[in-house]
Amino acid sequence: MSEKMWKPVEIQDDRLRFDAFKNGEVLFGKKGHLPAMGWNSWNAFGSGNNETLTKAMVDKMIELGLDKLGYTYVVLDDGCYGSKRVDGHLTSDAEKFPSGFMAMSDYIHDKGLKFGMYNDVGDRLCSGLEVGTVGYEDIDCQDYVNWKIDYIKVDNCYNVYDNATFSCPRNAKFTFAPDIKGIRLIKVSDDGTTDKSKEMVFDALLDGVITGSRAFVEGEYVTGIGTFDGTSPDASPVDELSSELHFKIKASEDGEYDLYIDARCGAKEGSGSWLQVAVGQAEDLVVNYYYDDMLGEPGDTELYAPIRINLKKGENTLRLMNHRRQENTLTSYTRIQESFSKIAPDKDILFSICEWGKTQPQNWGYKVGDSWRILNDITFQVGSDGDPGTVSWEGAYTVSVTAQYNKAVIMDEFAGLEKGWNDPDMLVIGMNGMTDVMNKTHMTMWCMLNSPLMLGMDLRNVEKDDDIYKVITNEDVIALNQDSLGVQAKRIFTSKGVKPDTTYLRDNDRVDVLAKPLSDGSVALSFINVSMGFREDRISISPELIKLYLGKKMVNADAFVNADKYSVKNLWTKEETVISAAEIAEKGFSVSGLAANDNLTIRITPM
């Protein structure tokens, strides 16, 4: 691929700018949905899925009655396409899907289920096939509509406009600003000349203000002007995850000024060569962008040629920044949603954004997506025909159940019925490495977190009334995920003794308590032992503490707190009790000891 093709696309729509991320505006007809439920081929079969296996999964979903519980989407993941486009169009792999995608779609729809497919915003899929959707968005979306898809999962491998993947590490130069040492400003006269005697000089360390948490001082420079890599588990997802360098400029008069930038260009994580220059803050009525391009070549260190900007008399905020890591990716995904909105505006297609949290999609994903992945795959040890694959409860990096949970559990404020859902990847119930207790707690976590419930196992290994069947068909737990109020649970207590709802914890030796408001005025409360050992914690939660954290998200918080008594149902044992307000005032809703990886989940209904 030529160097020219790697240059980021020009952003002409201000709705795709960083400054628009917090405005709450969804784009191109995106609709609100509850979390998706269904089956995806990847964890069970990887790239080895085929027509026969898919039909077997469809038949098993019907046999097990999963469709009646809400598991309706059947999604073909990577590995289903032919290796090359034909006349610009996607085709099915002739050996794996000899009948073609239309026949597969008909088979799934004839069973009363919904059909989902996969692609990638890059020029290749993650499997390496050169059939990614970039540049073919309109063609592909028309074909998807013709195949009557109901769901699309879109990956982020080989994204030609982003360095967030393994496709081209040198593209870091596009997603971080140069290291900044200082700036100079000279007023431009009406005749276009400048007078250097009226030059204003600003030092980055002395006069600049670093926003957010990404940038830092290194020697004489401010470096790291950009956005954290969200797939790294080290950075909390709730902080200000990008940084700008601001200068407060007091101009003596309105007019044009030449801006010179003393900078060092690079091509590595944290130090790039692409600069955005704007005057005005995001909350201002007008923000003017004056530059959005390469400032120089990696390795250059100089006072760069002037950028002409406009300042108003009085105080101005000059912003040096690079939000392209997020803006580029949003632009890539927007092209797909925009194509669907043009081709089939009345067609309701769920859009699963799968860029692994690289570009902090919790900030922008709601604009075009129904869900957005928050980390790398939950496991890289996927199965094959007859092999269930392997997953870990906890791991050193991102590939484990708890790595996903630990991040998702503090991301509730990013999710909602009118926004979309944090996606900690597919359910790994039924894979090697998961015990019966782990399966139950994993299911509880995903339901409380309003995560999509996409089964990833080989369903031929499941029989009615076996332990796995009982987990994935627990209607009381599924009801939490599919509750019409559409509110993700909030962590209201952790035994680590820190602020529970926003503190990012990766030490699993703890018990968490999650609270989730429900549409009938009840509250689901889940005590979760995240650790690999027995925990003796005695934890008591009062109605007042629940109200303190959930507040206006509850249907009627006052009625909940002031109830005379409560009906309490254990959602796994099905035991139901009625407890008086006096008893609750004395001991609260409580737990006394939890086995390793276990949970106690109750539904509390005020009476």
Coordinates of C-alpha atoms in Angstrom, one line a residue:
M1 CA 0.0 0.0 0.0
S2 CA 1.4 3.4 -0.9
E3 CA 2.3 6.0 1.7
K4 CA -0.3 8.4 0.2
M5 CA -3.1 5.9 1.1
W6 CA -2.1 5.9 4.7
K7 CA -2.8 9.6 5.2
P8 CA -5.9 10.2 7.3
V9 CA -9.1 11.2 5.5
E10 CA -10.2 14.8 5.6
I11 CA -12.9 15.5 8.1
Q12 CA -15.4 17.8 6.6
D13 CA -18.3 17.1 9.0
D14 CA -17.9 18.9 12.4
R15 CA -20.3 16.3 13.9
L16 CA -17.4 13.9 13.8
R17 CA -15.0 16.2 15.6
F18 CA -13.9 15.6 19.2
D19 CA -15.8 18.7 20.3
A20 CA -19.1 17.1 19.3
F21 CA -18.5 13.9 21.3
K22 CA -20.4 15.1 24.4
N23 CA -23.4 16.7 22.6
G24 CA -25.5 13.6 22.8
E25 CA -26.4 13.7 19.0
V26 CA -26.9 10.4 17.3
L27 CA -26.2 10.3 13.5
F28 CA -27.8 8.9 10.4
G29 CA -31.0 7.5 11.9
K30 CA -29.4 5.3 14.6
K31 CA -32.2 3.8 16.7
G32 CA -32.2 2.7 20.4
H33 CA -32.2 -1.0 21.2
L34 CA -31.9 -3.2 24.2
P35 CA -28.7 -5.3 24.3
A36 CA -28.6 -7.9 21.5
M37 CA -29.0 -11.6 22.2
G38 CA -27.9 -14.4 20.0
W39 CA -25.1 -16.7 18.9
N40 CA -21.8 -15.7 17.2
S41 CA -19.5 -18.2 15.4
W42 CA -16.1 -16.9 16.5
N43 CA -15.5 -18.4 19.9
A44 CA -16.8 -21.8 18.9
F45 CA -15.2 -22.2 15.4
G46 CA -12.9 -19.3 14.7
S47 CA -12.4 -18.9 10.9
G48 CA -13.5 -22.6 10.5
N49 CA -17.2 -21.9 10.6
N50 CA -19.2 -23.2 7.7
E51 CA -22.7 -23.6 6.3
T52 CA -23.3 -27.0 7.9
L53 CA -22.1 -25.9 11.3
T54 CA -24.2 -22.7 11.2
K55 CA -27.4 -24.6 10.3
A56 CA -26.7 -27.0 13.2
M57 CA -26.4 -24.0 15.5
V58 CA -29.7 -22.6 14.2
D59 CA -31.5 -25.9 14.6
K60 CA -30.1 -26.3 18.2
M61 CA -31.2 -22.8 19.1
I62 CA -34.7 -23.8 18.2
E63 CA -34.5 -27.2 19.8
L64 CA -33.3 -25.7 23.1
G65 CA -36.0 -22.9 22.9
L66 CA -33.3 -20.2 23.1
D67 CA -35.2 -18.2 20.5
K68 CA -38.2 -17.9 22.9
L69 CA -35.9 -16.4 25.6
G70 CA -34.6 -13.7 23.3
Y71 CA -31.6 -15.3 21.6
T72 CA -32.5 -14.3 18.1
Y73 CA -29.4 -13.2 16.2
V74 CA -27.2 -15.7 14.4
V75 CA -23.9 -14.0 13.3
L76 CA -21.3 -15.2 10.9
D77 CA -18.0 -13.9 12.1
D78 CA -14.6 -13.7 10.3
G79 CA -13.8 -16.5 7.9
C80 CA -17.0 -16.7 5.8
Y81 CA -16.0 -14.6 2.8
G82 CA -14.2 -15.6 -0.4
S83 CA -10.6 -14.4 -0.5
K84 CA -11.1 -11.8 -3.2
R85 CA -13.9 -9.5 -4.3
V86 CA -15.7 -10.3 -7.6
D87 CA -16.5 -7.2 -9.6
G88 CA -16.1 -5.2 -6.4
H89 CA -18.6 -7.4 -4.5
L90 CA -18.2 -9.6 -1.5
T91 CA -18.8 -13.3 -2.0
S92 CA -19.1 -16.3 0.2
D93 CA -16.2 -18.8 0.6
A94 CA -17.2 -21.4 -2.0
E95 CA -16.1 -24.4 0.2
K96 CA -17.5 -23.2 3.5
F97 CA -20.7 -21.6 2.3
P98 CA -21.4 -23.2 -1.1
S99 CA -25.1 -22.1 -1.2
G100 CA -24.2 -18.5 -0.6
F101 CA -25.3 -15.9 1.9
M102 CA -28.8 -15.4 0.6
A103 CA -29.6 -19.0 1.2
M104 CA -28.0 -18.8 4.7
S105 CA -30.2 -15.7 5.4
D106 CA -33.3 -17.5 4.2
Y107 CA -32.6 -20.6 6.3
I108 CA -32.1 -18.4 9.5
H109 CA -35.1 -16.2 8.8
D110 CA -37.3 -19.2 8.0
K111 CA -36.6 -20.4 11.5
G112 CA -37.8 -17.1 13.0
L113 CA -34.3 -15.9 13.8
K114 CA -32.3 -13.0 12.6
F115 CA -29.2 -12.9 10.4
G116 CA -25.9 -11.2 11.2
M117 CA -22.7 -10.7 9.3
Y118 CA -19.2 -9.4 9.8
N119 CA -16.7 -7.0 8.1
D120 CA -13.9 -4.6 8.9
V121 CA -13.3 -0.9 8.4
G122 CA -9.8 -1.7 7.1
D123 CA -8.7 -2.9 3.7
R124 CA -8.4 -6.4 5.1
L125 CA -10.2 -8.5 7.7
C126 CA -8.5 -9.6 10.9
S127 CA -8.0 -13.0 9.3
G128 CA -6.0 -11.3 6.5
L129 CA -8.5 -11.6 3.7
E130 CA -8.3 -8.5 1.5
V131 CA -12.1 -7.8 1.5
G132 CA -12.4 -5.1 4.1
T133 CA -15.1 -2.5 3.6
V134 CA -13.1 0.7 3.4
G135 CA -13.8 2.3 0.0
Y136 CA -16.7 -0.2 -0.6
E137 CA -19.1 1.0 2.0
D138 CA -22.0 1.7 -0.4
I139 CA -21.5 -1.5 -2.4
D140 CA -21.2 -3.7 0.7
C141 CA -24.2 -2.1 2.5
Q142 CA -26.3 -2.6 -0.6
D143 CA -25.3 -6.3 -0.7
Y144 CA -26.0 -6.6 3.0
V145 CA -29.5 -5.2 2.5
N146 CA -30.0 -7.5 -0.4
W147 CA -29.0 -10.4 1.9
K148 CA -31.5 -9.2 4.4
I149 CA -29.1 -8.9 7.3
D150 CA -30.4 -7.7 10.7
Y151 CA -27.0 -7.2 12.4
I152 CA -23.5 -6.2 11.4
K153 CA -20.3 -6.6 13.5
V154 CA -17.5 -4.5 12.2
D155 CA -13.9 -5.0 13.2
N156 CA -10.9 -2.6 13.1
C157 CA -8.0 -4.5 11.8
Y158 CA -5.8 -3.0 9.1
N159 CA -7.6 0.4 9.4
V160 CA -5.8 2.5 6.8
Y161 CA -6.6 5.8 8.6
D162 CA -5.5 4.7 12.1
N163 CA -2.4 3.4 13.9
A164 CA -4.5 1.6 16.5
T165 CA -4.0 -1.7 14.9
F166 CA -0.9 -3.8 14.0
S167 CA -1.3 -2.8 10.4
C168 CA 1.2 0.0 10.3
P169 CA 3.0 1.1 13.4
R170 CA 4.5 4.2 11.7
N171 CA 1.0 5.7 11.6
A172 CA 1.5 6.9 15.2
K173 CA 2.7 10.0 13.4
F174 CA -0.9 10.6 12.4
T175 CA -2.5 10.1 15.8
F176 CA -0.3 12.2 18.1
A177 CA 0.8 15.8 17.9
P178 CA 4.4 16.8 17.7
D179 CA 6.2 17.5 21.0
I180 CA 5.7 21.2 21.7
K181 CA 8.5 23.5 23.0
G182 CA 6.8 26.9 22.5
I183 CA 4.9 29.2 20.1
R184 CA 5.3 32.7 18.6
L185 CA 2.6 35.0 17.3
I186 CA 3.0 38.0 15.0
K187 CA 0.1 40.3 14.1
V188 CA -0.6 40.6 10.3
S189 CA -1.2 44.1 9.0
D190 CA -4.0 45.0 6.6
D191 CA -1.5 45.0 3.8
G192 CA -0.4 41.5 4.7
T193 CA 3.0 42.4 6.2
T194 CA 4.2 41.5 9.7
D195 CA 6.2 43.4 12.3
K196 CA 8.4 41.1 14.3
S197 CA 9.0 43.8 16.9
K198 CA 5.4 43.0 18.0
E199 CA 6.1 39.3 18.4
M200 CA 4.5 37.4 21.3
V201 CA 6.5 34.5 22.6
F202 CA 5.1 31.7 24.8
D203 CA 6.9 28.8 26.4
A204 CA 5.1 25.5 26.5
L205 CA 6.2 24.7 30.1
L206 CA 5.8 28.1 31.6
D207 CA 2.8 29.4 29.6
G208 CA 1.0 26.3 28.3
V209 CA -1.8 24.5 30.1
I210 CA -2.1 20.7 29.7
T211 CA -5.6 19.4 29.7
G212 CA -6.7 15.8 30.4
S213 CA -4.4 13.1 31.5
R214 CA -2.4 11.9 28.5
A215 CA 0.2 14.5 27.9
F216 CA 3.2 15.3 30.2
V217 CA 6.4 17.3 30.3
E218 CA 9.6 15.7 29.0
G219 CA 12.7 17.9 29.2
E220 CA 11.9 21.2 27.4
Y221 CA 8.8 19.7 25.6
V222 CA 5.2 18.8 26.2
T223 CA 4.7 15.4 24.8
G224 CA 1.9 12.8 24.6
I225 CA -0.6 15.3 23.1
G226 CA -3.2 12.8 21.9
T227 CA -5.4 10.0 23.3
F228 CA -4.6 6.9 25.4
D229 CA -4.6 3.5 23.7
G230 CA -7.8 2.1 25.2
T231 CA -6.8 -1.6 24.7
S232 CA -4.0 -1.2 27.2
P233 CA -5.6 -2.1 30.6
D234 CA -3.5 0.4 32.4
A235 CA -5.6 3.6 31.8
S236 CA -9.0 4.0 33.5
P237 CA -11.9 4.4 31.0
V238 CA -13.6 7.2 33.0
D239 CA -10.8 9.8 33.1
E240 CA -10.2 12.5 30.6
L241 CA -8.3 10.2 28.3
S242 CA -6.9 12.8 25.8
S243 CA -4.8 15.9 26.2
E244 CA -4.4 19.2 24.5
L245 CA -2.0 22.0 25.1
H246 CA -3.7 25.4 25.6
F247 CA -2.3 28.9 25.5
K248 CA -4.3 31.9 26.7
I249 CA -3.6 34.7 24.2
K250 CA -4.6 38.3 25.0
A251 CA -4.9 40.1 21.7
S252 CA -4.8 43.9 21.5
E253 CA -7.1 43.9 18.5
D254 CA -9.2 41.7 16.2
G255 CA -7.4 40.3 13.2
E256 CA -5.1 37.8 11.6
Y257 CA -1.9 36.5 13.3
D258 CA 0.9 34.3 12.1
L259 CA 1.5 31.3 14.4
Y260 CA 5.0 29.8 14.5
I261 CA 5.4 26.5 16.4
D262 CA 8.6 25.3 18.0
A263 CA 8.2 21.5 17.9
R264 CA 9.8 18.1 17.5
C265 CA 8.0 15.6 15.2
G266 CA 7.9 11.9 15.8
A267 CA 6.4 8.6 14.7
K268 CA 5.8 6.6 17.9
E269 CA 3.2 6.1 20.5
G270 CA 2.8 9.5 22.3
S271 CA 4.9 11.5 19.9
G272 CA 3.6 12.2 16.4
S273 CA 3.8 14.7 13.5
W274 CA 0.1 15.5 12.9
L275 CA -1.2 18.7 14.5
Q276 CA -4.6 20.3 14.9
V277 CA -4.8 24.0 15.7
A278 CA -8.0 25.6 16.8
V279 CA -9.1 28.8 18.6
G280 CA -12.0 28.5 20.9
Q281 CA -13.0 25.8 23.4
A282 CA -15.6 23.0 22.8
E283 CA -18.2 24.7 25.0
D284 CA -17.9 28.0 23.0
L285 CA -20.5 28.8 20.4
V286 CA -17.8 28.9 17.7
V287 CA -14.6 26.9 17.4
N288 CA -12.4 27.7 14.4
Y289 CA -10.0 25.1 13.1
Y290 CA -7.0 26.5 11.2
Y291 CA -4.8 23.5 10.7
D292 CA -5.3 19.7 10.6
D293 CA -2.4 18.1 8.8
M294 CA 1.2 17.0 9.1
L295 CA 3.4 19.7 10.6
G296 CA 6.6 18.1 9.5
E297 CA 8.4 14.8 9.0
P298 CA 9.4 12.5 11.9
G299 CA 12.7 13.5 13.3
D300 CA 12.4 17.2 12.4
T301 CA 13.0 19.7 15.2
E302 CA 12.5 23.3 14.1
L303 CA 10.4 26.5 14.3
Y304 CA 7.7 25.6 11.8
A305 CA 6.4 27.9 9.1
P306 CA 3.5 30.1 10.1
I307 CA -0.1 29.0 10.3
R308 CA -2.4 32.0 9.9
I309 CA -5.1 32.2 12.5
N310 CA -7.7 34.8 13.6
L311 CA -7.9 36.2 17.1
K312 CA -10.5 38.5 18.7
K313 CA -9.6 41.4 20.9
G314 CA -9.2 40.2 24.4
E315 CA -8.6 36.7 25.7
N316 CA -8.5 33.8 23.3
T317 CA -7.8 30.1 23.9
L318 CA -5.4 28.6 21.4
R319 CA -5.5 24.8 21.3
L320 CA -2.8 22.6 20.0
M321 CA -4.0 19.0 19.8
N322 CA -4.5 15.7 17.9
H323 CA -7.8 13.9 18.3
R324 CA -7.4 11.9 15.1
R325 CA -7.1 8.6 16.9
Q326 CA -10.8 8.9 17.8
E327 CA -12.0 11.1 15.0
N328 CA -10.6 8.8 12.3
T329 CA -12.2 5.7 13.7
L330 CA -15.6 7.4 14.2
T331 CA -15.4 8.6 10.6
S332 CA -14.7 5.0 9.4
Y333 CA -17.7 3.6 11.3
T334 CA -19.9 6.5 10.4
R335 CA -19.4 5.7 6.7
I336 CA -21.2 2.4 7.2
Q337 CA -24.1 3.8 9.2
E338 CA -24.5 6.6 6.7
S339 CA -24.6 4.1 3.8
F340 CA -27.3 2.0 5.5
S341 CA -29.3 5.2 6.1
K342 CA -29.1 6.1 2.4
I343 CA -29.8 2.7 1.0
A344 CA -32.4 1.4 3.4
P345 CA -33.5 4.1 5.8
D346 CA -36.4 2.0 7.2
K347 CA -34.3 -1.1 7.7
D348 CA -33.4 -1.7 11.4
I349 CA -29.8 -3.2 11.4
L350 CA -28.0 -3.5 14.7
F351 CA -24.5 -2.1 14.5
S352 CA -21.8 -3.8 16.7
I353 CA -18.6 -1.7 16.8
C354 CA -15.6 -3.9 17.4
E355 CA -12.5 -1.8 17.7
W356 CA -11.6 -3.3 21.1
G357 CA -11.7 0.0 23.0
K358 CA -8.6 1.2 21.2
T359 CA -9.9 4.7 20.5
Q360 CA -12.1 5.0 23.6
P361 CA -15.4 4.3 21.8
Q362 CA -17.4 5.0 25.0
N363 CA -16.9 8.6 24.2
W364 CA -18.2 8.5 20.6
G365 CA -19.7 5.1 19.9
Y366 CA -23.2 6.1 20.8
K367 CA -23.4 8.3 17.7
V368 CA -23.6 5.4 15.2
G369 CA -23.4 2.1 17.1
D370 CA -25.6 0.0 19.2
S371 CA -22.7 -1.4 21.2
W372 CA -18.9 -1.0 21.3
R373 CA -16.3 -3.4 22.4
I374 CA -14.2 -2.1 25.4
L375 CA -11.1 -4.3 25.2
N376 CA -9.3 -7.0 23.2
D377 CA -11.0 -10.3 22.6
I378 CA -12.0 -12.1 25.9
T379 CA -10.0 -15.1 24.6
F380 CA -7.6 -15.7 21.7
Q381 CA -7.8 -19.5 22.2
V382 CA -11.0 -20.0 20.2
G383 CA -12.5 -23.4 19.4
S384 CA -12.9 -25.5 16.3
D385 CA -15.3 -28.2 15.2
G386 CA -15.4 -30.4 18.3
D387 CA -13.0 -28.3 20.4
P388 CA -14.6 -25.8 22.7
G389 CA -11.5 -23.5 23.1
T390 CA -10.1 -22.1 26.3
V391 CA -10.7 -19.0 28.4
S392 CA -9.4 -17.7 31.8
W393 CA -11.3 -16.2 34.7
E394 CA -8.4 -13.9 35.3
G395 CA -5.3 -13.0 33.4
A396 CA -2.4 -10.6 33.4
Y397 CA -3.6 -8.6 30.4
T398 CA -7.0 -8.2 28.7
V399 CA -7.9 -11.8 27.8
S400 CA -10.0 -13.0 30.7
V401 CA -13.5 -12.6 32.1
T402 CA -12.4 -10.4 35.0
A403 CA -10.3 -8.1 32.8
Q404 CA -13.4 -7.3 30.8
Y405 CA -15.6 -7.0 33.9
N406 CA -13.2 -4.7 35.8
K407 CA -13.3 -2.2 33.0
A408 CA -17.0 -2.5 32.1
V409 CA -18.2 -2.2 35.7
I410 CA -17.3 1.5 36.0
M411 CA -18.5 2.5 32.5
D412 CA -22.2 2.6 33.3
E413 CA -22.5 6.4 32.7
F414 CA -21.6 5.8 29.0
A415 CA -24.4 3.4 28.4
G416 CA -28.1 3.6 28.1
L417 CA -31.2 2.9 26.0
E418 CA -30.7 6.0 23.9
K419 CA -27.0 5.6 23.7
G420 CA -26.0 2.0 23.4
W421 CA -24.0 -0.6 25.4
N422 CA -20.5 -1.3 26.6
D423 CA -19.5 -4.7 25.1
P424 CA -17.1 -6.8 27.1
D425 CA -17.2 -9.4 24.3
M426 CA -19.1 -12.6 23.8
L427 CA -20.2 -15.0 26.6
V428 CA -17.6 -17.7 27.1
I429 CA -19.9 -20.1 29.0
G430 CA -19.2 -23.6 27.9
M431 CA -15.5 -23.1 27.1
N432 CA -12.6 -24.9 28.8
G433 CA -11.5 -23.1 31.9
M434 CA -14.9 -22.1 33.1
T435 CA -16.5 -23.9 36.1
D436 CA -20.2 -24.1 36.8
V437 CA -19.9 -21.4 39.4
M438 CA -17.9 -19.2 37.0
N439 CA -20.5 -19.6 34.4
K440 CA -23.3 -18.4 36.7
T441 CA -21.3 -15.4 37.8
H442 CA -20.2 -14.6 34.3
M443 CA -23.8 -14.6 33.2
T444 CA -24.8 -12.5 36.1
M445 CA -22.1 -9.9 35.4
W446 CA -23.0 -9.6 31.7
C447 CA -26.7 -9.3 32.5
M448 CA -26.2 -6.7 35.2
L449 CA -23.9 -4.7 33.0
N450 CA -26.4 -4.7 30.1
S451 CA -23.8 -6.3 27.9
P452 CA -24.9 -7.9 24.6
L453 CA -25.6 -11.6 25.3
M454 CA -24.0 -13.4 22.4
L455 CA -23.4 -17.1 23.0
G456 CA -20.1 -18.3 21.8
M457 CA -20.2 -22.0 22.4
D458 CA -20.8 -25.0 20.2
L459 CA -24.5 -25.5 21.0
R460 CA -24.3 -29.2 20.0
N461 CA -22.7 -29.7 23.4
V462 CA -25.7 -28.3 25.3
E463 CA -28.7 -30.4 26.3
K464 CA -31.9 -29.3 28.0
D465 CA -31.6 -29.2 31.8
D466 CA -27.9 -29.6 31.9
D467 CA -25.9 -27.1 33.9
I468 CA -24.9 -24.9 31.0
Y469 CA -28.5 -24.8 29.7
K470 CA -29.7 -23.8 33.2
V471 CA -27.3 -20.9 33.2
I472 CA -28.0 -19.5 29.7
T473 CA -31.8 -19.9 30.1
N474 CA -32.2 -18.3 33.6
E475 CA -35.2 -16.1 32.7
D476 CA -34.9 -14.0 35.9
V477 CA -31.3 -13.1 35.1
I478 CA -31.9 -12.5 31.4
A479 CA -34.8 -10.2 32.5
L480 CA -32.2 -7.9 34.2
N481 CA -30.4 -7.5 30.9
Q482 CA -33.5 -7.0 28.8
D483 CA -35.4 -4.8 31.3
S484 CA -37.2 -2.0 29.4
L485 CA -35.7 0.7 31.7
G486 CA -32.4 0.0 30.0
V487 CA -30.0 1.1 32.8
Q488 CA -26.6 -0.6 33.3
A489 CA -25.9 -1.6 36.9
K490 CA -23.7 0.7 39.0
R491 CA -21.1 -0.6 41.5
I492 CA -22.1 0.9 44.8
F493 CA -19.6 -0.9 47.1
T494 CA -16.3 -2.7 46.9
S495 CA -14.4 -4.3 49.7
K496 CA -11.3 -2.5 48.5
G497 CA -12.6 0.6 50.3
V498 CA -12.3 3.0 47.4
K499 CA -14.9 5.1 45.6
P500 CA -16.8 2.2 44.0
D501 CA -18.5 3.7 41.0
T502 CA -15.5 5.2 39.2
T503 CA -12.3 3.6 40.6
Y504 CA -10.7 1.3 38.2
L505 CA -9.6 -1.9 40.1
R506 CA -7.5 -4.7 38.6
D507 CA -6.7 -6.5 41.9
N508 CA -9.4 -9.2 41.9
D509 CA -9.1 -10.1 45.6
R510 CA -12.3 -8.4 46.5
V511 CA -16.1 -8.5 46.6
D512 CA -18.2 -6.0 44.6
V513 CA -21.8 -5.0 45.0
L514 CA -23.7 -3.9 41.9
A515 CA -27.2 -2.3 41.9
K516 CA -29.5 -2.1 38.9
P517 CA -32.8 -0.2 38.8
L518 CA -35.6 -1.9 37.0
S519 CA -38.7 -0.7 35.2
D520 CA -41.2 -2.0 37.8
G521 CA -39.6 0.0 40.6
S522 CA -37.6 -3.0 41.9
V523 CA -33.8 -3.1 42.2
A524 CA -31.4 -6.0 41.4
L525 CA -28.5 -6.3 43.8
S526 CA -25.6 -8.5 43.1
F527 CA -22.8 -9.4 45.5
I528 CA -19.9 -10.7 43.4
N529 CA -16.7 -12.5 44.6
V530 CA -14.3 -11.5 41.9
S531 CA -11.5 -13.5 43.4
M532 CA -10.2 -17.1 43.0
G533 CA -10.6 -17.8 46.8
F534 CA -13.3 -17.9 49.4
R535 CA -14.1 -14.4 50.9
E536 CA -15.4 -14.1 54.4
D537 CA -16.7 -10.5 53.9
R538 CA -19.9 -9.6 55.8
I539 CA -21.5 -6.9 53.7
S540 CA -24.7 -5.0 54.3
I541 CA -26.4 -2.7 51.9
S542 CA -29.1 -0.3 52.9
P543 CA -32.0 1.1 50.8
E544 CA -30.6 4.5 51.4
L545 CA -27.2 3.6 49.9
I546 CA -28.9 2.2 46.8
K547 CA -30.8 5.5 46.4
L548 CA -27.6 7.5 47.0
Y549 CA -25.9 5.9 44.0
L550 CA -28.9 5.2 41.7
G551 CA -30.9 8.4 42.5
K552 CA -32.9 9.6 39.5
K553 CA -32.2 6.4 37.6
M554 CA -34.8 4.6 39.8
V555 CA -38.4 4.6 38.8
N556 CA -39.5 5.7 42.3
A557 CA -36.6 6.0 44.7
D558 CA -38.7 7.4 47.6
A559 CA -41.2 4.5 47.3
F560 CA -38.2 2.1 47.4
V561 CA -36.6 3.6 50.5
N562 CA -39.9 4.1 52.4
A563 CA -41.4 0.7 51.7
D564 CA -43.0 -1.2 54.7
K565 CA -41.5 -4.4 53.5
Y566 CA -39.6 -6.0 50.6
S567 CA -40.0 -9.1 48.5
V568 CA -36.6 -10.5 47.9
K569 CA -36.0 -13.2 45.3
N570 CA -32.7 -15.1 44.9
L571 CA -32.4 -15.3 41.1
W572 CA -30.3 -18.4 41.1
T573 CA -31.9 -20.5 43.8
K574 CA -35.4 -19.0 43.2
E575 CA -35.9 -18.7 46.9
E576 CA -38.4 -15.9 47.8
T577 CA -38.8 -14.1 51.2
V578 CA -40.6 -11.1 52.5
I579 CA -38.5 -8.9 54.8
S580 CA -39.9 -6.0 56.9
A581 CA -38.5 -2.5 56.8
A582 CA -37.5 -2.9 60.4
E583 CA -35.4 -5.9 59.6
I584 CA -33.8 -4.2 56.7
A585 CA -33.0 -1.2 58.9
E586 CA -31.3 -3.5 61.3
K587 CA -29.2 -5.7 59.0
G588 CA -29.8 -4.4 55.4
F589 CA -29.6 -6.6 52.3
S590 CA -26.6 -8.6 53.2
V591 CA -24.2 -11.4 52.5
S592 CA -21.9 -13.3 54.8
G593 CA -19.1 -15.1 52.9
L594 CA -19.0 -16.1 49.2
A595 CA -17.2 -19.0 47.6
A596 CA -14.5 -18.3 44.9
N597 CA -16.0 -16.7 41.8
D598 CA -19.5 -16.9 43.3
N599 CA -22.3 -14.4 43.4
L600 CA -25.5 -13.7 45.3
T601 CA -28.0 -11.9 43.1
I602 CA -31.4 -10.8 44.4
R603 CA -34.3 -8.9 43.0
I604 CA -35.7 -6.5 45.6
T605 CA -39.3 -5.3 45.2
P606 CA -40.8 -2.7 47.6
M607 CA -44.2 -3.6 49.0

